[in-house]
PDB file of C-alpha atoms in Angstrom:
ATOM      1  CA  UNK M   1       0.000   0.000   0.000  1.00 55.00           C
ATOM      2  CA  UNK M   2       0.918   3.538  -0.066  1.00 61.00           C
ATOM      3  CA  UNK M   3       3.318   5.030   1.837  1.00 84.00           C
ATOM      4  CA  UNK M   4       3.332   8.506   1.415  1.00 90.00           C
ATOM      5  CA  UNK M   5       0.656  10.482   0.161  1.00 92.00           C
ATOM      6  CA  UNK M   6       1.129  14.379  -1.380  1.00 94.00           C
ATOM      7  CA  UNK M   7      -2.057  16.739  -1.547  1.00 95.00           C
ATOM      8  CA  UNK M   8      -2.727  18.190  -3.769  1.00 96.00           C
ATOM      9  CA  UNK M   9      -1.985  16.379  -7.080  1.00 93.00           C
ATOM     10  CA  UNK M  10      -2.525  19.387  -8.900  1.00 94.00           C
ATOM     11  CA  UNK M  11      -3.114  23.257  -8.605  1.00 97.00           C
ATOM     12  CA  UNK M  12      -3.355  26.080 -10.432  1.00 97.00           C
ATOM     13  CA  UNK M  13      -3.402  29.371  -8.756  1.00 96.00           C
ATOM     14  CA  UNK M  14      -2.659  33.095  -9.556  1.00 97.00           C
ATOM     15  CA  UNK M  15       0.724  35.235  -9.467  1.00 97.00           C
ATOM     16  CA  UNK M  16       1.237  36.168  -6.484  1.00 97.00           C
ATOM     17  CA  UNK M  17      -0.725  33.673  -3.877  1.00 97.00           C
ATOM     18  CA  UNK M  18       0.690  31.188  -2.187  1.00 97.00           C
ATOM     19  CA  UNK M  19       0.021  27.607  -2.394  1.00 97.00           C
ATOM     20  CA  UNK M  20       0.564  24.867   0.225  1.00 97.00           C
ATOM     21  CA  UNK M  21       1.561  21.390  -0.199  1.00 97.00           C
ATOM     22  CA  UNK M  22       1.050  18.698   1.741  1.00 96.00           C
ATOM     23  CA  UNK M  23       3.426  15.275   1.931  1.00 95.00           C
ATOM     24  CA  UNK M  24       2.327  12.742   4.639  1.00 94.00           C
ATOM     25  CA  UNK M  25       3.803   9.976   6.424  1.00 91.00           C
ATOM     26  CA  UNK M  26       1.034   6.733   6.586  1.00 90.00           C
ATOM     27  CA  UNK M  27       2.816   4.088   7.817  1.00 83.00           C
ATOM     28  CA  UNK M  28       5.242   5.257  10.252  1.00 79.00           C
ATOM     29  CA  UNK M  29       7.094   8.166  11.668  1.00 83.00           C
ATOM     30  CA  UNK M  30       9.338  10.229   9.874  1.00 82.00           C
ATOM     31  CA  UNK M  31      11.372  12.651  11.371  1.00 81.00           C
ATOM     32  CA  UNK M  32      13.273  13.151   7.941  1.00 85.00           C
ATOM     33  CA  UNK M  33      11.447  14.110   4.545  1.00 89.00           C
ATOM     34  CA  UNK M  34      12.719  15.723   1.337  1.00 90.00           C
ATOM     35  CA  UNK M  35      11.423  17.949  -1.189  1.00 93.00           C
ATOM     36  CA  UNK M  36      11.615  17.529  -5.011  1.00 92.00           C
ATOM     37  CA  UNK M  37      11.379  19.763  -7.845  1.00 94.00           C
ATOM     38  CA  UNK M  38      11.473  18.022 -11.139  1.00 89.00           C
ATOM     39  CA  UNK M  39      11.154  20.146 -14.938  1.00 84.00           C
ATOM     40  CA  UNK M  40       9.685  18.439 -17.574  1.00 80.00           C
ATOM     41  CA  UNK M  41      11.369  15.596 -19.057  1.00 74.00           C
ATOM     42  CA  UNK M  42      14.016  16.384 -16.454  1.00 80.00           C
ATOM     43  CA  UNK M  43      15.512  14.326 -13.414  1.00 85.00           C
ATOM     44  CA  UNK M  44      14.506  15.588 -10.243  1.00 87.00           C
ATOM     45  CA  UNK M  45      16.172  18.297  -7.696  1.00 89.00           C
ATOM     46  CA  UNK M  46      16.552  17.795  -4.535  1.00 88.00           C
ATOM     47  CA  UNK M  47      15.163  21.371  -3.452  1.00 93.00           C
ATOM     48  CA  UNK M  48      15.917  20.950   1.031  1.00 92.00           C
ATOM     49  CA  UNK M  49      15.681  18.249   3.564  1.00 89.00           C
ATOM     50  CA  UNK M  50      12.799  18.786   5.628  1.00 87.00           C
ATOM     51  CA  UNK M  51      13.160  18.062   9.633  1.00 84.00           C
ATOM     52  CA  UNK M  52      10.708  17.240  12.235  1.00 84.00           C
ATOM     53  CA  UNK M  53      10.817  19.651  15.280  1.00 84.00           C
ATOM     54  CA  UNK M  54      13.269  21.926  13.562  1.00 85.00           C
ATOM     55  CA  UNK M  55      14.592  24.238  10.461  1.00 89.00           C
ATOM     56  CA  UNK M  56      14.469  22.611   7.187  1.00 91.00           C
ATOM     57  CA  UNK M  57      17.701  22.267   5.239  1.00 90.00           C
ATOM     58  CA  UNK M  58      17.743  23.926   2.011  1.00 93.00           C
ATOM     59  CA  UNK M  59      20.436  23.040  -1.136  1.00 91.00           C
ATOM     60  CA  UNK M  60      22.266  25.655  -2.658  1.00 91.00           C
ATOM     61  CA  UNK M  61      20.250  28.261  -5.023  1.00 93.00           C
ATOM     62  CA  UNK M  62      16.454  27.568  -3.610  1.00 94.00           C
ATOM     63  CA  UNK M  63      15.453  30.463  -1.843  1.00 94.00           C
ATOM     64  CA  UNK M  64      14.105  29.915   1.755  1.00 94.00           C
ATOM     65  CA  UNK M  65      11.738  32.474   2.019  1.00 95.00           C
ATOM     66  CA  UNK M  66      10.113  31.407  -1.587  1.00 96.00           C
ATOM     67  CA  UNK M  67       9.817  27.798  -0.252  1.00 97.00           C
ATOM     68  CA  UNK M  68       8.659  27.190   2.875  1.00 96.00           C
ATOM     69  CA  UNK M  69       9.042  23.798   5.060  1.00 94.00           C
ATOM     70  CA  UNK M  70       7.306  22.877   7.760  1.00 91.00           C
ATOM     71  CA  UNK M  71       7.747  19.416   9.462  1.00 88.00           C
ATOM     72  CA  UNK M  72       5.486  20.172  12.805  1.00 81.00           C
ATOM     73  CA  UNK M  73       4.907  16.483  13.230  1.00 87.00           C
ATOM     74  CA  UNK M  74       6.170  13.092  12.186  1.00 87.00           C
ATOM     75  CA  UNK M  75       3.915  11.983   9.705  1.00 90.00           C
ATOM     76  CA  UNK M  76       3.081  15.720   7.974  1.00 92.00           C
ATOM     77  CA  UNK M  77       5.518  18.116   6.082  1.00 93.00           C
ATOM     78  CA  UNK M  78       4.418  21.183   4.241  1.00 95.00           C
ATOM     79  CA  UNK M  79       5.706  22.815   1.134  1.00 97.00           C
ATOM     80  CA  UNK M  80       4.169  26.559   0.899  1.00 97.00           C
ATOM     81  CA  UNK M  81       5.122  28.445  -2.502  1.00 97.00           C
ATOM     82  CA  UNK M  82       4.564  31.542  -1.605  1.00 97.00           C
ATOM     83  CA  UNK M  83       4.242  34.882  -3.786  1.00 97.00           C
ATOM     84  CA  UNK M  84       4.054  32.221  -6.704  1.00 97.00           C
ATOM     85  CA  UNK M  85       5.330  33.571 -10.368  1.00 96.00           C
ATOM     86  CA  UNK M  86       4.653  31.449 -13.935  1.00 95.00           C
ATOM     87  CA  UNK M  87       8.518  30.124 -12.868  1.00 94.00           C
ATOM     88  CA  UNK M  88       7.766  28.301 -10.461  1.00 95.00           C
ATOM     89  CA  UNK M  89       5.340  26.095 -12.419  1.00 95.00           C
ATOM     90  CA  UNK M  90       6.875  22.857 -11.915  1.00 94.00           C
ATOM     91  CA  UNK M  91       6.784  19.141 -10.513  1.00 93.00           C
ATOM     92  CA  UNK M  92       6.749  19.084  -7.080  1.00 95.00           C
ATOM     93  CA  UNK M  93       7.429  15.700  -4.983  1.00 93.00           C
ATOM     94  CA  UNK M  94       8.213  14.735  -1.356  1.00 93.00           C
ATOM     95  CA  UNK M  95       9.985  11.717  -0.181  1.00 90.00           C
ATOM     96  CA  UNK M  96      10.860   9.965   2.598  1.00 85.00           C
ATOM     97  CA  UNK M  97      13.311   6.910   4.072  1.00 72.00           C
ATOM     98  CA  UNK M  98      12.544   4.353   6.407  1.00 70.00           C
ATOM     99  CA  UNK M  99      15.625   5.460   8.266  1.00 65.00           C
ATOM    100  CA  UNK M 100      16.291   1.224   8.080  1.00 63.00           C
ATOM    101  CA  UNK M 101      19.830   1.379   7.293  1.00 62.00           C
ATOM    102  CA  UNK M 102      22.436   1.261   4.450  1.00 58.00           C
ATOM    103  CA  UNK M 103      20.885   1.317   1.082  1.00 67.00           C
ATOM    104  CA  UNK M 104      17.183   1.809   2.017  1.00 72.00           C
ATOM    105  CA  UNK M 105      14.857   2.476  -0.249  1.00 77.00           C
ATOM    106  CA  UNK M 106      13.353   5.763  -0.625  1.00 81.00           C
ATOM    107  CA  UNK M 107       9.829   6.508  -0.908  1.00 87.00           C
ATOM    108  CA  UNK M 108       7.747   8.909  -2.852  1.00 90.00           C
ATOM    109  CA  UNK M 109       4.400  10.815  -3.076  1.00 91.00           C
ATOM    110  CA  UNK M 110       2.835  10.281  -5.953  1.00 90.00           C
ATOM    111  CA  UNK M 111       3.956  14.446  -6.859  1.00 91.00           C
ATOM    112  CA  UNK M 112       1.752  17.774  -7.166  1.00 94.00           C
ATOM    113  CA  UNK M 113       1.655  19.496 -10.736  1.00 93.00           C
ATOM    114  CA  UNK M 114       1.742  23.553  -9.773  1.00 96.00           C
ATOM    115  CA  UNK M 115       0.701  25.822 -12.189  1.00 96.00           C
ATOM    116  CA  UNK M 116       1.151  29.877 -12.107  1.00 97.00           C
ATOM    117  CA  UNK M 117      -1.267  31.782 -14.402  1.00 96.00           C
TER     118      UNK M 117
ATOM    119  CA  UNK J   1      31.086  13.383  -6.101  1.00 75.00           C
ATOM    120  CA  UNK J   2      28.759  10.885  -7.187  1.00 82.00           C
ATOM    121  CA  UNK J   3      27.165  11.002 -11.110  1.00 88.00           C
ATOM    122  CA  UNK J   4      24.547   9.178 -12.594  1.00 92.00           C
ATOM    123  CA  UNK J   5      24.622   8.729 -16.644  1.00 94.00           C
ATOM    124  CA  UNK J   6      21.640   7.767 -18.819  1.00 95.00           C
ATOM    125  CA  UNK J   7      22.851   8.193 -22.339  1.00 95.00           C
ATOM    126  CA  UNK J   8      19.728   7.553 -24.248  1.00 95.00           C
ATOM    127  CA  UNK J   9      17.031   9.906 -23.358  1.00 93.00           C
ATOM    128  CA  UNK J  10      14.785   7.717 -25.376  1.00 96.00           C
ATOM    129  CA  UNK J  11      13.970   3.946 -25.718  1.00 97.00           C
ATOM    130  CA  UNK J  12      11.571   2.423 -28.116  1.00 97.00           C
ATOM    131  CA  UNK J  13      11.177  -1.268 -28.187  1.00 98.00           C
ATOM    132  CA  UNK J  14       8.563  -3.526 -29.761  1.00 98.00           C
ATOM    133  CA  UNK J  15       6.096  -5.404 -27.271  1.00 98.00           C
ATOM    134  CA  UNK J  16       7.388  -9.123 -26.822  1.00 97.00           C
ATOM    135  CA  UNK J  17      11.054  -8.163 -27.466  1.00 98.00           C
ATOM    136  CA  UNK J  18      13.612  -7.764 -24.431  1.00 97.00           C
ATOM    137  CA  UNK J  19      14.454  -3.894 -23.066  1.00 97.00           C
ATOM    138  CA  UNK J  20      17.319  -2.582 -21.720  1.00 98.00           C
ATOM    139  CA  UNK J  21      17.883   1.081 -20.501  1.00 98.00           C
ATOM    140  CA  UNK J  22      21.335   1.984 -19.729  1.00 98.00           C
ATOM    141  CA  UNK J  23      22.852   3.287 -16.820  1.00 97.00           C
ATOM    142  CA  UNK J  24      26.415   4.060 -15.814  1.00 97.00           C
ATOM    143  CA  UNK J  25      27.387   5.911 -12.579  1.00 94.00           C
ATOM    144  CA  UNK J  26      30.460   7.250 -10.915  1.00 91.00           C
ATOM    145  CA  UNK J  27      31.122   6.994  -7.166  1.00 85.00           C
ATOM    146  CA  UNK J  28      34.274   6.842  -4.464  1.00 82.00           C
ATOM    147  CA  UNK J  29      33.702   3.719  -2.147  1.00 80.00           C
ATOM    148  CA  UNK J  30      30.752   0.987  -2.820  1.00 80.00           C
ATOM    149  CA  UNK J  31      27.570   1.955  -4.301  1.00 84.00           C
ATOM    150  CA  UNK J  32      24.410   1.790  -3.251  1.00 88.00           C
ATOM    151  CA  UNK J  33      22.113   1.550  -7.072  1.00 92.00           C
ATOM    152  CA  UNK J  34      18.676   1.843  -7.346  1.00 93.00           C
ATOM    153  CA  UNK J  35      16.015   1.950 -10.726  1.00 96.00           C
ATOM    154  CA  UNK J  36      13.126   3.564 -10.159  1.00 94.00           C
ATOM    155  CA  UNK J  37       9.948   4.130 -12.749  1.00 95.00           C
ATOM    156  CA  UNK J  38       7.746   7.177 -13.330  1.00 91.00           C
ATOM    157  CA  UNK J  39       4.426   7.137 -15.259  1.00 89.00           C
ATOM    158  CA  UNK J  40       2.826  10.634 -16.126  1.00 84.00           C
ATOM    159  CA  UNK J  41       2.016  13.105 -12.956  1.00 78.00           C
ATOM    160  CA  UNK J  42       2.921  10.737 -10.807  1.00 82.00           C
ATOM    161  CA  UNK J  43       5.895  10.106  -8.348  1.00 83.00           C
ATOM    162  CA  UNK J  44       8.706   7.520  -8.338  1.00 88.00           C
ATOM    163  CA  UNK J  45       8.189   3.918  -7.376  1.00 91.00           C
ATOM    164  CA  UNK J  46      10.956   2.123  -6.637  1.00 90.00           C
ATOM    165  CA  UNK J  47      11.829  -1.236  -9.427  1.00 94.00           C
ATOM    166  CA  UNK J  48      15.224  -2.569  -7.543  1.00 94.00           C
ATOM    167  CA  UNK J  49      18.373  -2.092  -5.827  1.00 92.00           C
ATOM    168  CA  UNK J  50      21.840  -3.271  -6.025  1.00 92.00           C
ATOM    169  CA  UNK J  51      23.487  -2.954  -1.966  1.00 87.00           C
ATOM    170  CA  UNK J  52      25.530  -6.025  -2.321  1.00 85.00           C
ATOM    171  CA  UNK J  53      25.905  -9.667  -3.324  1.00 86.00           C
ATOM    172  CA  UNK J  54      24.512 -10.859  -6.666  1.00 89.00           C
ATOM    173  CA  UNK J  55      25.068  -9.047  -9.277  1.00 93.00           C
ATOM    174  CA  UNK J  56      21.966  -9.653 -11.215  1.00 95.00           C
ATOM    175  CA  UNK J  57      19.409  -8.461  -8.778  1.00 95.00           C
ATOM    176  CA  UNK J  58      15.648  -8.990  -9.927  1.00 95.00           C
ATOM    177  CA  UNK J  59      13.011  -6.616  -8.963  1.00 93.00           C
ATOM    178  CA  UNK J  60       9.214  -5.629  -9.459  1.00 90.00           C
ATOM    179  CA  UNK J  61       7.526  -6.291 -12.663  1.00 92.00           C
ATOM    180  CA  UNK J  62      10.083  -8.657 -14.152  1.00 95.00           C
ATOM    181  CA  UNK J  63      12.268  -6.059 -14.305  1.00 97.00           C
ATOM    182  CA  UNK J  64      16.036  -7.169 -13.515  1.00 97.00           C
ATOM    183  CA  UNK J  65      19.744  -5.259 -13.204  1.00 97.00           C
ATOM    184  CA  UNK J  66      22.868  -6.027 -13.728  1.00 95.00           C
ATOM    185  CA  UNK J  67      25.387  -4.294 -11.690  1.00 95.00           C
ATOM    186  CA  UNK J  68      28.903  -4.768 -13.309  1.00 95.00           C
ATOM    187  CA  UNK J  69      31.838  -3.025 -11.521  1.00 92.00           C
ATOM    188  CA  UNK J  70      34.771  -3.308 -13.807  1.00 94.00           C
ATOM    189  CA  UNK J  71      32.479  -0.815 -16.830  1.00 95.00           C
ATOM    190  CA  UNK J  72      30.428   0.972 -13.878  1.00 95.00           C
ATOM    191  CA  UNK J  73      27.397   0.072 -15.414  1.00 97.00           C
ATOM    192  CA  UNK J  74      23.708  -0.843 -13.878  1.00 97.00           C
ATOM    193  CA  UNK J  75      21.557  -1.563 -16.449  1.00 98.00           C
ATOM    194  CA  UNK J  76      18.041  -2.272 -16.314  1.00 98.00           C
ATOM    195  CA  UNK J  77      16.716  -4.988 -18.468  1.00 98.00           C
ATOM    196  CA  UNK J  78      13.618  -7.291 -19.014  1.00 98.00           C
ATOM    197  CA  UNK J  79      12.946 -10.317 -21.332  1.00 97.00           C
ATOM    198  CA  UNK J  80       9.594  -9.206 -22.634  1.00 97.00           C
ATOM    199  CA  UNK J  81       8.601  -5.992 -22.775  1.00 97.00           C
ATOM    200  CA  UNK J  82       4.819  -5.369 -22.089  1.00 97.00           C
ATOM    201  CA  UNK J  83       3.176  -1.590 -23.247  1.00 96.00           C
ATOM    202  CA  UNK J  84       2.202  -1.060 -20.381  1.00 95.00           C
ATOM    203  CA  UNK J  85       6.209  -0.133 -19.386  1.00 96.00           C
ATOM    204  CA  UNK J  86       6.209   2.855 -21.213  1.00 96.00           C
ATOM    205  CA  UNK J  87       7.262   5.373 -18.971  1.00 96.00           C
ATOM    206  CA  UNK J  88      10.094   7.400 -17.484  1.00 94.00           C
ATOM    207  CA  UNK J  89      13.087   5.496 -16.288  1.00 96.00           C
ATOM    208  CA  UNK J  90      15.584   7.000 -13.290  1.00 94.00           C
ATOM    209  CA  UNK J  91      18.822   5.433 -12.174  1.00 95.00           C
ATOM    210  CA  UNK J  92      20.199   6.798  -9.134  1.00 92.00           C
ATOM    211  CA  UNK J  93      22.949   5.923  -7.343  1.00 88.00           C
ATOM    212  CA  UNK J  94      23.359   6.214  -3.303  1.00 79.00           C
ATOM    213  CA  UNK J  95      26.259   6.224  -0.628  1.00 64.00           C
ATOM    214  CA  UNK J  96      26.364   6.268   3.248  1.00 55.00           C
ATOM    215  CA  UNK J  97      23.369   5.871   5.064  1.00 51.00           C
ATOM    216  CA  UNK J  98      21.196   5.112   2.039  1.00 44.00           C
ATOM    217  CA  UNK J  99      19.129   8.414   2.826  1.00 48.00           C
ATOM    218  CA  UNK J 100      17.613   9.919  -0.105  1.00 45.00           C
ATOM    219  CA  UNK J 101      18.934  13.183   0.634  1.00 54.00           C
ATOM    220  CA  UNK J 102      21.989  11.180  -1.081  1.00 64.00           C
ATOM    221  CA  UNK J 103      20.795   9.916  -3.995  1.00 78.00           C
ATOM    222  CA  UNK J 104      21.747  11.311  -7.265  1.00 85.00           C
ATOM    223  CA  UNK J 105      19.674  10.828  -9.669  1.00 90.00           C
ATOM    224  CA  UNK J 106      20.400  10.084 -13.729  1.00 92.00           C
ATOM    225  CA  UNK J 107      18.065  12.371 -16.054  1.00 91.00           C
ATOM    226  CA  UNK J 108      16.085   9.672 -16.769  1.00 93.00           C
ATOM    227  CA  UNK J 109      14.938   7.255 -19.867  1.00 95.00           C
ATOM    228  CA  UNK J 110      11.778   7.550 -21.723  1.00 95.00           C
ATOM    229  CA  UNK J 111      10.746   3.911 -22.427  1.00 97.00           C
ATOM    230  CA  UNK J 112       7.976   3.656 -25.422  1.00 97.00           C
ATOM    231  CA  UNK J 113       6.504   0.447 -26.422  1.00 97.00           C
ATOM    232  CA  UNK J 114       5.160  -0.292 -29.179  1.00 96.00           C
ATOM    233  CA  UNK J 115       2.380  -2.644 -29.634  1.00 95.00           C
TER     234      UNK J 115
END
């Protein structure tokens, strides 16, 4: 079954709003998730590592005010796009690892498809 | 640094015939492989992984891998391709804990087939 679910899978809004997205945990706690933008018919870009109880860790180039993370609990981090522009249209997809060791499999929502008009 | 190559950005195959999408990587150390698929709007979901032992590792929809070390290479491969395996192909490549904030990811193969 599932393991993580994103929400939404899709959503357009207008310049300038700000759009949440949700990635949850089903199965079992996960104090680390991780944040995906992917272009299309591109690999996907590891945007910032997302941390229960404490500041999310961004990679070089995404701007931390633009993208928000919050990881309040160990089975839901948020994404929040804020004053969205037609750039930031993209692929958006959260993952997660079972923390199980050396080679573990990661796991992914099934993505959210933002449009900017 | 770790890098993940898929040379062919495209792969069409005829249904019934066998597949392979390529994938070479470059890593310090042992690495951790993985193949995962992606169909349209939709997230990854993981095929198979090479940690260690065999080197033909067999994973989800009779897809299998071949990890050879001496040409770096991981490809993915299955004896009968089915058109319902058209979709986007990723080979990443992992090291340390296996956490996917270490995964590198290859820019992915467009499989097509045909019927």
């Amino acid at each position: 079954g599932a393991v993580v679910s994103q929400h939404p899978s899709w959503v357009i809004c207008k310049s300038g709003t700000s759009v949440k997205i949700e990635c949850r945990s089903l199965d079992f706690q996960a104090t680390t998730m991780f944040w995906y933008r992917q272009f299309p018919k591109q690999s996907l870009m590891l945007m910032a590592t997302s941390n229960e109880g404490s500041k999310a860790t961004y990679e070089q180039g995404v701007e931390k005010d633009k993208f928000l993370i919050n990881h309040a609990s160990l089975t839901l981090s948020t994404l929040t796009v804020t004053s969205a522009h037609p750039e930031d249209s993209s692929f958006y997809i959260c993952s997660l690892d079972r923390g199980k060791g050396v080679g573990t499999e990661a796991f992914f929502g099934q993505g959210t498809r933002l449009t900017v008009v | 640094a770790q890098s993940v190559a898929q040379p062919e950005d495209q792969v069409n195959v005829a249904e019934g015939n066998p597949l392979t999408v390529k994938c070479t990587y470059s890593v310090s150390g042992n690495p951790y492989l993985f193949w995962y698929v992606q169909y349209p709007n939709r997230g990854l979901q993981f095929l198979l992984k090479y940690i260690t032992g065999d080197n033909l590792v067999k994973g989800s929809y009779g897809f299998e891998a071949e990890f050879n070390k001496s040409q770096t290479s991981f490809h993915l491969k299955k004896p009968s391709a089915l058109v319902s395996d058209s979709a986007l192909y990723f080979c990443a490549v992992g090291q340390g804990t296996g956490s996917a904030r270490q995964l590198t990811f290859g820019s992915g193969t467009q499989l097509t087939v045909l019927p």
